[in-house]
Amino acid sequence: MCNLLEETTGEMINFSNFERTVLKYEYAKRTLETEIAILIDEFVHKHEYNPVEHVKSRIKSQKSIVNKLVNKGYVPTINNMKNNIYDIVGIRIVCSFLTDVYDIVSMISKSSNIIIKERRDYISNPKKTGYSSYHLIVLVPIYLSTGKEYIPAEIQIRTIAMDFWASLDHKISYKFDNSIPKEVQEEMYKSSLAITELDRKMLDLNELVNKFSNKK
Ligand code: 0O2
């Protein structure tokens, strides 16, 4: 009988070795979901305010992993998947306001259970498509009978407005198979500027609301 967590590093990705390899990523996803849920719960108790609209997590599909490896110029092997794809486990935290995004980033940064490997602040430095979001590449510990292992994961933190833009952009990319007409790209970029402006306005509005409600 084969060991479910057996190493299959040099092999090309196929259905069975993918299913086997992805098990560890499933465990990491569960661990990360729990850790994030507890951190948010603690935050809510401490501040009497919930900055999170919703949390979504997923395991990247075999097809998306193979496509990503090929696009990056790697042979789609299990080894290359393990060493070069950091978002097999993905968790997205959607917040109401811009300041909430940074509060969540700081909250995760203080966690002793998650190791931060890399920060990508696409809010301060949006991508040229107009994409904006805060990404953390983290290492999540999983405990197996063979010992402790660290599995990479990507945490995306963004506002509802950024999430709206990114989800439309994702649908457009899919529709045009990644060769988006220039005119559509330009309109998407313009709409990203409107999203940034809307986030600023909503933040100002929230501060105004807080000012009046604190006066009561
Ligand atoms: P999917 O299908 O959403 O998972 P690198 O680490 O630099 O080699 P990588 O991993 O592409 O490259 O990192 P990056 O640029 O930080 O992007 C990671 C993820 O952010 C993407 O994963 C998307 O989810 C999201 N993203 C980045 N740029 C854009 C964009 O322009 N539009 C939208 N809608 N999302 C974006 P995947 O694997 O590309 O896609």
Short mmCIF file of N, CA and C and ligand atoms in Angstrom, two decimals, residues 58 60 68 72 87 120 122 127 129 131 135 154 156 165-166 169-170, ligand 1:
data_model
loop_
_atom_site.label_atom_id
_atom_site.label_comp_id
_atom_site.label_asym_id
_atom_site.label_seq_id
_atom_site.Cartn_x
_atom_site.Cartn_y
_atom_site.Cartn_z
N ARG A 58 -9.16 28.62 -0.43
CA ARG A 58 -9.21 27.60 -1.48
C ARG A 58 -7.84 26.94 -1.66
N LYS A 60 -5.49 25.75 -4.74
CA LYS A 60 -5.37 25.98 -6.19
C LYS A 60 -5.53 24.66 -6.94
N LYS A 68 0.35 27.90 -14.22
CA LYS A 68 1.22 28.90 -13.60
C LYS A 68 2.69 28.51 -13.76
N LYS A 72 5.52 30.48 -15.93
CA LYS A 72 6.74 30.98 -15.29
C LYS A 72 7.99 30.33 -15.90
N ASP A 87 1.12 29.97 -3.63
CA ASP A 87 -0.30 30.23 -3.34
C ASP A 87 -1.18 29.01 -3.61
N ARG A 120 3.70 41.89 0.12
CA ARG A 120 3.55 42.60 -1.16
C ARG A 120 2.41 43.59 -1.01
N TYR A 122 0.35 45.81 -2.68
CA TYR A 122 -0.16 46.32 -3.96
C TYR A 122 -1.22 47.40 -3.73
N LYS A 127 -0.57 47.14 -9.06
CA LYS A 127 0.02 46.56 -10.27
C LYS A 127 -0.39 47.41 -11.47
N THR A 129 -1.97 46.72 -14.00
CA THR A 129 -3.35 46.44 -14.42
C THR A 129 -4.34 47.32 -13.64
N TYR A 131 -4.65 46.42 -10.31
CA TYR A 131 -4.91 45.50 -9.18
C TYR A 131 -4.33 46.05 -7.89
N HIS A 135 -0.77 41.47 0.00
CA HIS A 135 -0.48 40.03 0.03
C HIS A 135 0.58 39.71 1.08
N GLU A 154 -0.67 31.88 0.69
CA GLU A 154 -0.80 33.31 0.39
C GLU A 154 -2.06 33.84 1.05
N GLN A 156 -4.45 37.09 1.02
CA GLN A 156 -4.76 38.34 0.32
C GLN A 156 -5.72 39.13 1.22
N TRP A 165 -13.46 44.88 -7.85
CA TRP A 165 -12.65 45.13 -9.04
C TRP A 165 -11.92 43.84 -9.45
N ALA A 166 -11.26 43.20 -8.48
CA ALA A 166 -10.44 42.01 -8.78
C ALA A 166 -11.30 40.88 -9.34
N ASP A 169 -12.10 41.73 -12.91
CA ASP A 169 -10.88 41.60 -13.69
C ASP A 169 -10.56 40.12 -13.97
N HIS A 170 -10.80 39.29 -12.96
CA HIS A 170 -10.55 37.86 -13.09
C HIS A 170 -11.47 37.27 -14.16
P1 0O2 B 1 -5.56 33.00 -9.18
O1 0O2 B 1 -6.33 32.22 -10.17
O2 0O2 B 1 -6.35 34.16 -8.63
O3 0O2 B 1 -5.00 32.16 -8.08
P2 0O2 B 1 5.30 35.67 -8.24
O4 0O2 B 1 5.12 35.17 -6.85
O5 0O2 B 1 5.81 37.06 -8.32
O6 0O2 B 1 6.09 34.70 -9.06
P3 0O2 B 1 2.44 35.56 -8.45
O7 0O2 B 1 2.26 34.33 -7.64
O8 0O2 B 1 1.55 35.75 -9.65
O9 0O2 B 1 3.90 35.75 -8.98
O10 0O2 B 1 2.27 36.74 -7.40
P4 0O2 B 1 1.34 37.99 -7.39
O11 0O2 B 1 1.63 38.85 -8.55
O12 0O2 B 1 1.51 38.58 -6.05
O13 0O2 B 1 -0.15 37.46 -7.64
C1 0O2 B 1 -0.70 36.43 -6.89
C2 0O2 B 1 -2.21 36.45 -7.01
O14 0O2 B 1 -2.70 37.80 -6.87
C3 0O2 B 1 -2.77 36.02 -8.33
O15 0O2 B 1 -2.80 34.62 -8.36
C4 0O2 B 1 -4.17 36.65 -8.29
O16 0O2 B 1 -5.02 35.95 -7.40
C5 0O2 B 1 -3.86 37.98 -7.68
N1 0O2 B 1 -3.54 38.96 -8.75
C6 0O2 B 1 -2.34 39.46 -9.07
N2 0O2 B 1 -2.43 40.35 -10.07
C7 0O2 B 1 -3.74 40.42 -10.41
C8 0O2 B 1 -4.49 41.19 -11.38
O17 0O2 B 1 -3.97 41.99 -12.14
N3 0O2 B 1 -5.86 40.97 -11.40
C9 0O2 B 1 -6.48 40.09 -10.55
N4 0O2 B 1 -7.80 39.95 -10.66
N5 0O2 B 1 -5.80 39.35 -9.64
C10 0O2 B 1 -4.45 39.52 -9.58
P5 0O2 B 1 -2.89 33.84 -9.75
O18 0O2 B 1 -2.24 32.51 -9.57
O19 0O2 B 1 -2.33 34.68 -10.86
O20 0O2 B 1 -4.40 33.66 -10.03
#
